[in-house]
Coordinates of C-alpha atoms and ligand atoms in Angstrom, one line a residue:
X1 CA 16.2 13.0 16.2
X2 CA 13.8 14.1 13.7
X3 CA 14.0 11.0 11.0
X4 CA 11.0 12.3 8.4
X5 CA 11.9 10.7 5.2
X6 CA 15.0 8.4 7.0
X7 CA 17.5 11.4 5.4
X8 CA 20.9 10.6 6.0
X9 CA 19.9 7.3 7.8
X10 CA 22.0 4.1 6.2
X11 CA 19.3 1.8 5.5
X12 CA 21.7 -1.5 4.1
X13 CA 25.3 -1.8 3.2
X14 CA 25.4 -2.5 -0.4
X15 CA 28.2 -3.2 -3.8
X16 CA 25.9 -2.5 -6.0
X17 CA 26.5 1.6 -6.4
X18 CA 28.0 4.4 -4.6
X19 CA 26.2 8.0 -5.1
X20 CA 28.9 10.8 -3.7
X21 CA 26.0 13.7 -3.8
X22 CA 28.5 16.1 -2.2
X23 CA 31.1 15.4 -5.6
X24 CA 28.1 14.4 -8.0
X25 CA 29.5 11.5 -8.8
X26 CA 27.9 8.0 -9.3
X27 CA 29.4 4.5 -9.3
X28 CA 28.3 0.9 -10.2
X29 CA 30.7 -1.4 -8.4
X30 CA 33.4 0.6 -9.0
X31 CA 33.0 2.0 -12.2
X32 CA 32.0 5.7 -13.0
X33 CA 28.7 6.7 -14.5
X34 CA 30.1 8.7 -17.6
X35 CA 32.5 6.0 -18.3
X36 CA 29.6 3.0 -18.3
X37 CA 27.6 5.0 -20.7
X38 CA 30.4 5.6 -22.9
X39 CA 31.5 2.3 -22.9
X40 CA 29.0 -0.3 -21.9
X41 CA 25.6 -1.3 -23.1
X42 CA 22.7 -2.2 -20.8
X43 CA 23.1 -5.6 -20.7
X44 CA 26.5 -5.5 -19.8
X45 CA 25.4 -3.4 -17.2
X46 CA 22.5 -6.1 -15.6
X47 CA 25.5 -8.2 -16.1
X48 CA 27.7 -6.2 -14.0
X49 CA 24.9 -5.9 -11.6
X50 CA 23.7 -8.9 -11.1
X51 CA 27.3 -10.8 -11.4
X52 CA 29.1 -8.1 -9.4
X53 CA 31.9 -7.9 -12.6
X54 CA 31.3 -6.5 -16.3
X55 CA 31.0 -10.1 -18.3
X56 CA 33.5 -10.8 -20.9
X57 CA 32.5 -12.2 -24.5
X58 CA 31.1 -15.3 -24.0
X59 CA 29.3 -14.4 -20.3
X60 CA 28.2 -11.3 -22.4
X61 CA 26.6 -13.5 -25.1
X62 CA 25.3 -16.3 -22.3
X63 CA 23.6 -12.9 -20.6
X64 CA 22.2 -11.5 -23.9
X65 CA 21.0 -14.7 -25.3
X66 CA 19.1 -15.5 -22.1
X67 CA 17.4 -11.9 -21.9
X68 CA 16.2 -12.2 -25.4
X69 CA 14.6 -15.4 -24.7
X70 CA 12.9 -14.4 -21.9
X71 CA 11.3 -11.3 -23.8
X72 CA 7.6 -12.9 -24.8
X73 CA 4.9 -12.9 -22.9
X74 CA 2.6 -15.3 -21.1
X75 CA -0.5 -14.9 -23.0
X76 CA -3.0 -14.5 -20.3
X77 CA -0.7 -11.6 -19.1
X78 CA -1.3 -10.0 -22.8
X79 CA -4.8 -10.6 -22.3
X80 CA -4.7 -8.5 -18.6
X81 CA -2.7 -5.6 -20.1
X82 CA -5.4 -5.7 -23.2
X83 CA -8.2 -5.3 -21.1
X84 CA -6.5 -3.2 -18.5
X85 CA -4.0 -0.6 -20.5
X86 CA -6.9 1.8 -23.0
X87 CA -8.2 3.1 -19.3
X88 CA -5.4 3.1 -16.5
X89 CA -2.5 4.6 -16.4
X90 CA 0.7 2.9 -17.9
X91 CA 2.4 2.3 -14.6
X92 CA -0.3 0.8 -12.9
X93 CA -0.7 -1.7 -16.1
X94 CA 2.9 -2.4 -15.3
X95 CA 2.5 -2.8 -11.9
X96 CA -0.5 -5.3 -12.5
X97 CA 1.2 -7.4 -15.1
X98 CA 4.0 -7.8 -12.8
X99 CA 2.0 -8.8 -10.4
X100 CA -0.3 -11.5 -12.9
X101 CA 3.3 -12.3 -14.2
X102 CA 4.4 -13.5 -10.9
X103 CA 0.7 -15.3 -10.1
X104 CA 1.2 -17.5 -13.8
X105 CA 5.4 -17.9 -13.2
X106 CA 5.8 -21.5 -12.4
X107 CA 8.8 -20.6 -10.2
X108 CA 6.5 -18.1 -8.6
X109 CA 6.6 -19.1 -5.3
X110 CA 10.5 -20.6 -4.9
X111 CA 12.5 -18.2 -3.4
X112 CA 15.7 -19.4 -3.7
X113 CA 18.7 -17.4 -5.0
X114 CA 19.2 -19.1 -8.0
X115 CA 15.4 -19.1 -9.1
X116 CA 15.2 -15.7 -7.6
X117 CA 17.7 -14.6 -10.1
X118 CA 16.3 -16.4 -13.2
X119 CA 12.7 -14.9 -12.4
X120 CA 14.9 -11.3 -12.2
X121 CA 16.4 -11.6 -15.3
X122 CA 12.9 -12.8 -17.0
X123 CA 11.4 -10.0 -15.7
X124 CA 14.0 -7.2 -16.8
X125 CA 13.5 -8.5 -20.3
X126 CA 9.9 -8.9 -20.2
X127 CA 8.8 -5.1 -18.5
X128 CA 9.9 -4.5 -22.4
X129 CA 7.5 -6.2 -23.9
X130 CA 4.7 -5.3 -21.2
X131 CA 5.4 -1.5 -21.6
X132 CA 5.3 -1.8 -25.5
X133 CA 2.2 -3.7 -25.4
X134 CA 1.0 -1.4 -23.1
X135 CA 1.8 1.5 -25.7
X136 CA 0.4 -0.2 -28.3
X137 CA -2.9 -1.2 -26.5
X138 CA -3.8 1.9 -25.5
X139 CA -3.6 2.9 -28.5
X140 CA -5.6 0.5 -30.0
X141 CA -3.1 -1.1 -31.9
X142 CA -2.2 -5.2 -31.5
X143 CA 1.1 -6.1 -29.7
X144 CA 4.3 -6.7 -31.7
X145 CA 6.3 -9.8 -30.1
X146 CA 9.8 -9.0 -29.8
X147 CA 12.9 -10.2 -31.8
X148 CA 15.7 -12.0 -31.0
X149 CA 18.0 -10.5 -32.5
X150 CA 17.5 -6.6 -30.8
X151 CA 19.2 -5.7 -27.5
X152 CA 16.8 -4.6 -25.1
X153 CA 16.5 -0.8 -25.8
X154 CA 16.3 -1.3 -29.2
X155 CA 13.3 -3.9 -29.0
X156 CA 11.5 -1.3 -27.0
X157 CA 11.6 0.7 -30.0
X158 CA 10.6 -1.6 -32.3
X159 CA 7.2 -3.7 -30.8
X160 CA 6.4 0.1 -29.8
X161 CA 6.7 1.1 -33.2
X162 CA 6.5 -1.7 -35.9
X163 CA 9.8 -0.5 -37.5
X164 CA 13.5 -0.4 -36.7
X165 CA 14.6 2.4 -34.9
X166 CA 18.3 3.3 -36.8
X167 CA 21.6 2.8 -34.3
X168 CA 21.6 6.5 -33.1
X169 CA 18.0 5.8 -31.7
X170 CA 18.9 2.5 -30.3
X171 CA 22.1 3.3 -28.6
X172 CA 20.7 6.5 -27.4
X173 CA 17.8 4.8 -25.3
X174 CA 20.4 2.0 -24.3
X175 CA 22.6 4.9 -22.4
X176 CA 19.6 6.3 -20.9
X177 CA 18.8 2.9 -19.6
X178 CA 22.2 2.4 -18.6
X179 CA 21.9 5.8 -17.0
X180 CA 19.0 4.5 -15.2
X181 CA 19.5 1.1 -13.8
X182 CA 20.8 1.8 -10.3
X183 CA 21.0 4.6 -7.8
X184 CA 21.6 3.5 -4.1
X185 CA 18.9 3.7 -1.5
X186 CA 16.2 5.8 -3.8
X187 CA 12.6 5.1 -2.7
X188 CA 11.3 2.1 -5.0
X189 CA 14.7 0.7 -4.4
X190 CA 14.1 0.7 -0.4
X191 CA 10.4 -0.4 -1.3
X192 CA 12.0 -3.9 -2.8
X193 CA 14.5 -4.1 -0.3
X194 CA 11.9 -3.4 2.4
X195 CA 9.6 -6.2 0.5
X196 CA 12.3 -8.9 0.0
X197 CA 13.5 -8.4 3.5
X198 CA 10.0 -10.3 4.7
X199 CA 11.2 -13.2 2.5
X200 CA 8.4 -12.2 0.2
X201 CA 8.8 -13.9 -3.5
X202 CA 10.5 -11.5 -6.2
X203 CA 7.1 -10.5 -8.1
X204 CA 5.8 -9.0 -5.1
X205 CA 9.1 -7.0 -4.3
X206 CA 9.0 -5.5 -7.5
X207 CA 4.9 -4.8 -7.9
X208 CA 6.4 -2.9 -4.3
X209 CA 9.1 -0.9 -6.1
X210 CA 7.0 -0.5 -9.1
X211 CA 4.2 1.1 -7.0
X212 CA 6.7 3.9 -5.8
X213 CA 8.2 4.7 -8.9
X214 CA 5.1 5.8 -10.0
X215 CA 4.7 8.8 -7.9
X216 CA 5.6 12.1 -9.0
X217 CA 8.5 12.8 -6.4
X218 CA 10.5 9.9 -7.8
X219 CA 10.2 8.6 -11.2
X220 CA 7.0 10.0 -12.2
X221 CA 8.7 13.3 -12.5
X222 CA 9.6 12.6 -16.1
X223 CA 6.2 12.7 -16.9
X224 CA 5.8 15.7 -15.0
X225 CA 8.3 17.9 -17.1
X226 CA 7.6 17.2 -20.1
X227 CA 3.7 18.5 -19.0
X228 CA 5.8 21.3 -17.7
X229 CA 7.4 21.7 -20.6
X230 CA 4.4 21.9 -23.1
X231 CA 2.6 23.9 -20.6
X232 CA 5.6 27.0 -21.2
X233 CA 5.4 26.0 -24.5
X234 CA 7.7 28.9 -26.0
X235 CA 11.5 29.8 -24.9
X236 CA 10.4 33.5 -23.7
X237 CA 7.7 31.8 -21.4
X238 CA 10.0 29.5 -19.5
X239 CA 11.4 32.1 -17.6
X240 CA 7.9 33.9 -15.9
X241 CA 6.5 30.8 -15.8
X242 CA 9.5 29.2 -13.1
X243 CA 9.4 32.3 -11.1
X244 CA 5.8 32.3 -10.5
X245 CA 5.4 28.5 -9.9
X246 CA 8.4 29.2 -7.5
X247 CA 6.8 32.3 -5.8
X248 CA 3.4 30.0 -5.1
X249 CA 5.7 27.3 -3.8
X250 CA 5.2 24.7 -6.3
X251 CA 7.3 22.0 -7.0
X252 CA 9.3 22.3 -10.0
X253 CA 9.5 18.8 -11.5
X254 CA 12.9 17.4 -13.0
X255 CA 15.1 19.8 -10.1
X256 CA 16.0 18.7 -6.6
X257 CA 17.3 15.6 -5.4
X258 CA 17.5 14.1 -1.8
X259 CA 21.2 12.4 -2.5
X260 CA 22.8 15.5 -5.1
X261 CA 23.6 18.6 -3.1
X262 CA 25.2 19.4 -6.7
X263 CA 24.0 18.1 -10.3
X264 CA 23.0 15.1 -10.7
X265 CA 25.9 13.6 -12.6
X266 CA 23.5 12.1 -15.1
X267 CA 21.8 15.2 -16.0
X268 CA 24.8 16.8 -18.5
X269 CA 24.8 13.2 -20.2
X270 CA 21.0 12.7 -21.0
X271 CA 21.2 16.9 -22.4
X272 CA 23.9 16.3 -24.5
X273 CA 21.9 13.1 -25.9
X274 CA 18.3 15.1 -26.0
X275 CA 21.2 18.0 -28.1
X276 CA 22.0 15.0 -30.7
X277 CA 18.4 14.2 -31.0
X278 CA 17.3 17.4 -31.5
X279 CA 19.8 18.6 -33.8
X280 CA 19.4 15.7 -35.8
X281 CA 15.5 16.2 -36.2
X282 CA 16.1 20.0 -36.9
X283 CA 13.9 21.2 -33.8
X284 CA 15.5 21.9 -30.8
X285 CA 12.3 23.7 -29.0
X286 CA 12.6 21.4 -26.0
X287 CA 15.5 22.2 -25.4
X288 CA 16.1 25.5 -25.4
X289 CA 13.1 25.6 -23.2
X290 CA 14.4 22.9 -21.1
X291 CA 18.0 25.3 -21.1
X292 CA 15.9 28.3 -20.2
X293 CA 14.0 26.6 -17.2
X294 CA 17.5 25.5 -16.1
X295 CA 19.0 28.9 -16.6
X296 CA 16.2 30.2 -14.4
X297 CA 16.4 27.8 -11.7
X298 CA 19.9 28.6 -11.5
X299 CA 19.4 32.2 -10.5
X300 CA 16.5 31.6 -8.7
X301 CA 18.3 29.3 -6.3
X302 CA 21.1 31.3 -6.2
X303 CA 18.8 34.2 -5.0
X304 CA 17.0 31.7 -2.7
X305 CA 20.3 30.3 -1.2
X306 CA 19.4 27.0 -2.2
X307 CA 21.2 24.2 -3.5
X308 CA 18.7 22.6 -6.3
X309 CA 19.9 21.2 -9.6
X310 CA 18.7 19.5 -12.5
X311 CA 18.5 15.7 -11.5
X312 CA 17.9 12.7 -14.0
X313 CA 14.3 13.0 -15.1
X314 CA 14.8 16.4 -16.2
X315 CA 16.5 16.3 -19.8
X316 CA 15.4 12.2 -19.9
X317 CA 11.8 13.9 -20.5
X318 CA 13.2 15.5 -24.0
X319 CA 15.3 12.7 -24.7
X320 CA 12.4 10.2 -24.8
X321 CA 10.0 12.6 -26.1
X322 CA 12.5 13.1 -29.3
X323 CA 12.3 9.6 -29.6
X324 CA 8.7 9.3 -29.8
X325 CA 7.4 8.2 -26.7
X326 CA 4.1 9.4 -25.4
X327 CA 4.7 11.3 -22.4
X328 CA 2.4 8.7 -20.0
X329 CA 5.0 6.2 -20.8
X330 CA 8.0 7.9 -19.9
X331 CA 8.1 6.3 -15.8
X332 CA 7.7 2.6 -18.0
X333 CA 10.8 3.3 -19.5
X334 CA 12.4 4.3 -16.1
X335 CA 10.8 0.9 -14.9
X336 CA 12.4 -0.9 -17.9
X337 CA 15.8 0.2 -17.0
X338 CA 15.7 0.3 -12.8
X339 CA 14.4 -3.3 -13.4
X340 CA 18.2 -5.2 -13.1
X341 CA 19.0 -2.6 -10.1
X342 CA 15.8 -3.7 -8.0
X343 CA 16.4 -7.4 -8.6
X344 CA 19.8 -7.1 -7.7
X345 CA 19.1 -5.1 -4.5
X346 CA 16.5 -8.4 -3.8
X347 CA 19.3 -10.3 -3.9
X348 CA 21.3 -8.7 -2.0
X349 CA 19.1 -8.0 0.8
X350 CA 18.3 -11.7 1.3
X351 CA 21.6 -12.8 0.9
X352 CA 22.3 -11.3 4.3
X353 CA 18.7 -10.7 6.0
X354 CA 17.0 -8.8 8.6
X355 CA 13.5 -7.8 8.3
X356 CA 13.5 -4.1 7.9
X357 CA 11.2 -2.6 10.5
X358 CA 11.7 1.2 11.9
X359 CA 10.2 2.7 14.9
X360 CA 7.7 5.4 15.0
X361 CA 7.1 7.9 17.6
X362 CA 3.4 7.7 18.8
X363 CA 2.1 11.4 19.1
X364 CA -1.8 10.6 20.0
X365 CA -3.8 10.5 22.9
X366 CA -3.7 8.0 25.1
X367 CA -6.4 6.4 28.3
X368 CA -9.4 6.5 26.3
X369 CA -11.7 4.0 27.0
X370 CA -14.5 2.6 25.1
X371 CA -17.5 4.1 25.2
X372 CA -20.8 2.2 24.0
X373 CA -21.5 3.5 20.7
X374 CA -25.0 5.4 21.5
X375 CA -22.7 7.8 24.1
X376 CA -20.4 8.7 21.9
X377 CA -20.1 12.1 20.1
Ligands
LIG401 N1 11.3 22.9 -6.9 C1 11.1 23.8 -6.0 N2 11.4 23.7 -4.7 C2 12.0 22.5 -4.3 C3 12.2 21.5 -5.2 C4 11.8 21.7 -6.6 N3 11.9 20.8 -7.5 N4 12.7 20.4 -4.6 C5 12.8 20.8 -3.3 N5 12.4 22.1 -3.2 C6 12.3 22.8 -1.9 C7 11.2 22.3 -1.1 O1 10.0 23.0 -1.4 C8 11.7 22.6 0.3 O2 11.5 24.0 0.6 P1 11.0 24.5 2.1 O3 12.2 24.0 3.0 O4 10.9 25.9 2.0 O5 9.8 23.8 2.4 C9 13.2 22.4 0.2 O6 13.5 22.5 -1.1 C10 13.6 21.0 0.7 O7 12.7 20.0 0.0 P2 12.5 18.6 0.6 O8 11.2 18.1 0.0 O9 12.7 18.5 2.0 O10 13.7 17.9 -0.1 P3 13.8 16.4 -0.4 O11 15.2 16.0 -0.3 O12 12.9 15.6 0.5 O13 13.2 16.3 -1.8 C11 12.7 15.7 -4.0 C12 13.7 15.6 -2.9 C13 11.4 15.0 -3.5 C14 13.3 15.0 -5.2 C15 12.4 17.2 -4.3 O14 13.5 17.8 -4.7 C16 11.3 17.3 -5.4 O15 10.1 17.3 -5.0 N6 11.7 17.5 -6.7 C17 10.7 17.5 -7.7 C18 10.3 16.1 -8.2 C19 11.4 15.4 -8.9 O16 12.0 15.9 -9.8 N7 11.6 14.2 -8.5 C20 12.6 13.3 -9.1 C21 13.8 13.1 -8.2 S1 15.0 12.1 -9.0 C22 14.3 10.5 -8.9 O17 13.6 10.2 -8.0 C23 14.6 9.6 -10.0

């Protein structure tokens, strides 16, 4: 059986979300994708997540207050991301104040599921505060702790900017994190899973999943089409420009998904928002470029009897980019929100483990022997 890329292989039996890419639909323990971002905020959704049930008031507040708590950072990881964020790129600042986060957590090492989940739920609150410190460092600005009373999203907003984003801004980037926080067996999920199944502590799964986020095929994509975006840079562009990337066989970012043989069910709901925040700002640009781009796929594919849609990073681009985020930051954000889904996937795994470990098929040569190194070519 030819296995590249494991598709269609089922890697782990999981209650954490169901992705019908046939239907485009999407599911978090049961409950539908347009109906959670209607109706539920992001930490209601780590709570469903992590708990396995939407909380009710007082689990709700027990959840929230926790999060908030856990927001600031250790110092000495301040200090890493100061030195670190004005020359690398965002996601590998994350990635290495994860990592420094895990080296100074006292629990570091314990690996049981109750510490495992208190270290998760620490470290869902405090990629926030490491990606807007990162934003702010590389800009050359200091680091704004965050406040207790903001929900995650929001707070995100804030220490980025110094002021308070208004409720359309901060419910908007909660539903895109909502939108965000789990998706079955997608790469950096596997990565964790793959990590946490060598009993590895909780850091190190998520450096692992962090890591392959950061690549352009998975969630670096949102990066990807906003540059693709600015590169069209006018409506009447968008179209010439997809054909010929098409006819040299590029890539185009934002379309094409290994689950979705239809659209991506979160794609309509991140437009609509990237509409409303367009509208609201009285430029639009993005979007009609965006719409164009889409519009152009659509027949292309059609031509090419192939079955690529818009998938998840393709309107989050304009939606974040609308809300002021620099483009380099955009995968943070994506780390920010997947952050409850790869904890709870660490859980899962090691609540019932096996050490994941495929075969490969060995297609060298084989009977060499040694030669001493003066005879050999
Ligand atoms: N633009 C143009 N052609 C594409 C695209 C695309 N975005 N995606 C797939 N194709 C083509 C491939 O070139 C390939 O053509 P070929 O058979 O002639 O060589 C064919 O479709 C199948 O592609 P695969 O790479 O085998 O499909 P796979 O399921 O492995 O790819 C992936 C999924 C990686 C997401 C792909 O669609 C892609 O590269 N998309 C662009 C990057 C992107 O948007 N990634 C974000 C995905 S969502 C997420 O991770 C959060």
């Amino acid at each position: 059986m030819d296995s590249r890329g494991l598709d269609g292989v089922v890697a782990a039996v999981t209650q954490l979300s169901r992705v019908r890419g046939e239907e485009g639909r999407l599911t978090y323990a049961g409950y539908e994708i347009e109906d959670l971002a209607e109706n539920a905020t992001f930490e209601e959704t780590c709570h469903l997540l992590w708990f396995g049930r939407l909380p009710n008031r007082d689990e709700l507040e027990a959840t929230t207050r926790i999060l908030r708590r856990s927001a600031p950072l250790d110092p000495r990881v301040l200090e890493i991301i100061r030195s670190a964020a004005p020359r690398a790129h965002p996601m590998s600042v994350l990635r290495t104040a994860v990592s420094a986060a895990g080296a100074y957590d006292p629990e570091g090492e314990d690996g049981s599921a109750g510490t495992n989940l208190c270290k998760g739920i620490r470290l869902t609150a405090q990629a926030v505060t490491m990606t807007a410190a990162i934003g702010r460092c590389r800009n050359g600005e200091e680091p704004i702790a965050p406040r207790e009373d903001l929900g995650l999203a929001a707070n995100l907003l804030y220490m980025l900017r110094g002021v308070l984003p208004d409720e359309i801004e901060a419910r908007t980037l909660d539903v895109a994190f909502v939108l965000h926080a789990e998706h079955g067996m997608n790469a950096s999920t596997f990565a964790a899973r793959i990590a946490a199944a060598t009993l590895t502590d909780l850091h190190s799964a998520v450096v692992a999943a962090i890591g392959t986020l950061k690549g352009p095929l998975h969630g670096g994509a949102n990066e990807g089409v906003m540059r693709m975006l600015m590169q069209i840079g006018s409506v009447e562009q968008a179209g010439p420009w997809v054909r010929e990337a098409l006819d040299r066989r590029q890539r185009i970012m934002g379309f094409g998904h290994r689950a979705y043989r239809t659209l991506d069910p979160r794609a309509p709901i991140l437009r609509s928002m990237a509409a409303r925040l367009q509208e609201r700002a009285g430029d639009s640009k993005w979007l009609r470029i965006s719409e164009r781009v889409q519009e152009t796929m659509r027949e292309e594919m059609e031509r090419r009897d192939r079955k690529i849609y818009p998938n998840v990073d393709f309107y989050s681009a304009s939606v974040y980019y609308t809300l002021g985020f620099p483009m380099e930051l955009f995968t943070n954000i994506f780390a920010c929100a997947r952050m409850p889904g790869w904890v709870a996937h660490v859980l899962e795994q090691q609540r019932d483990n096996r050490l994941i470990r495929p075969g490969s098929e060995y297609a060298g040569p084989d009977g060499l022997r040694v030669l001493p190194i003066d005879e050999r070519a």
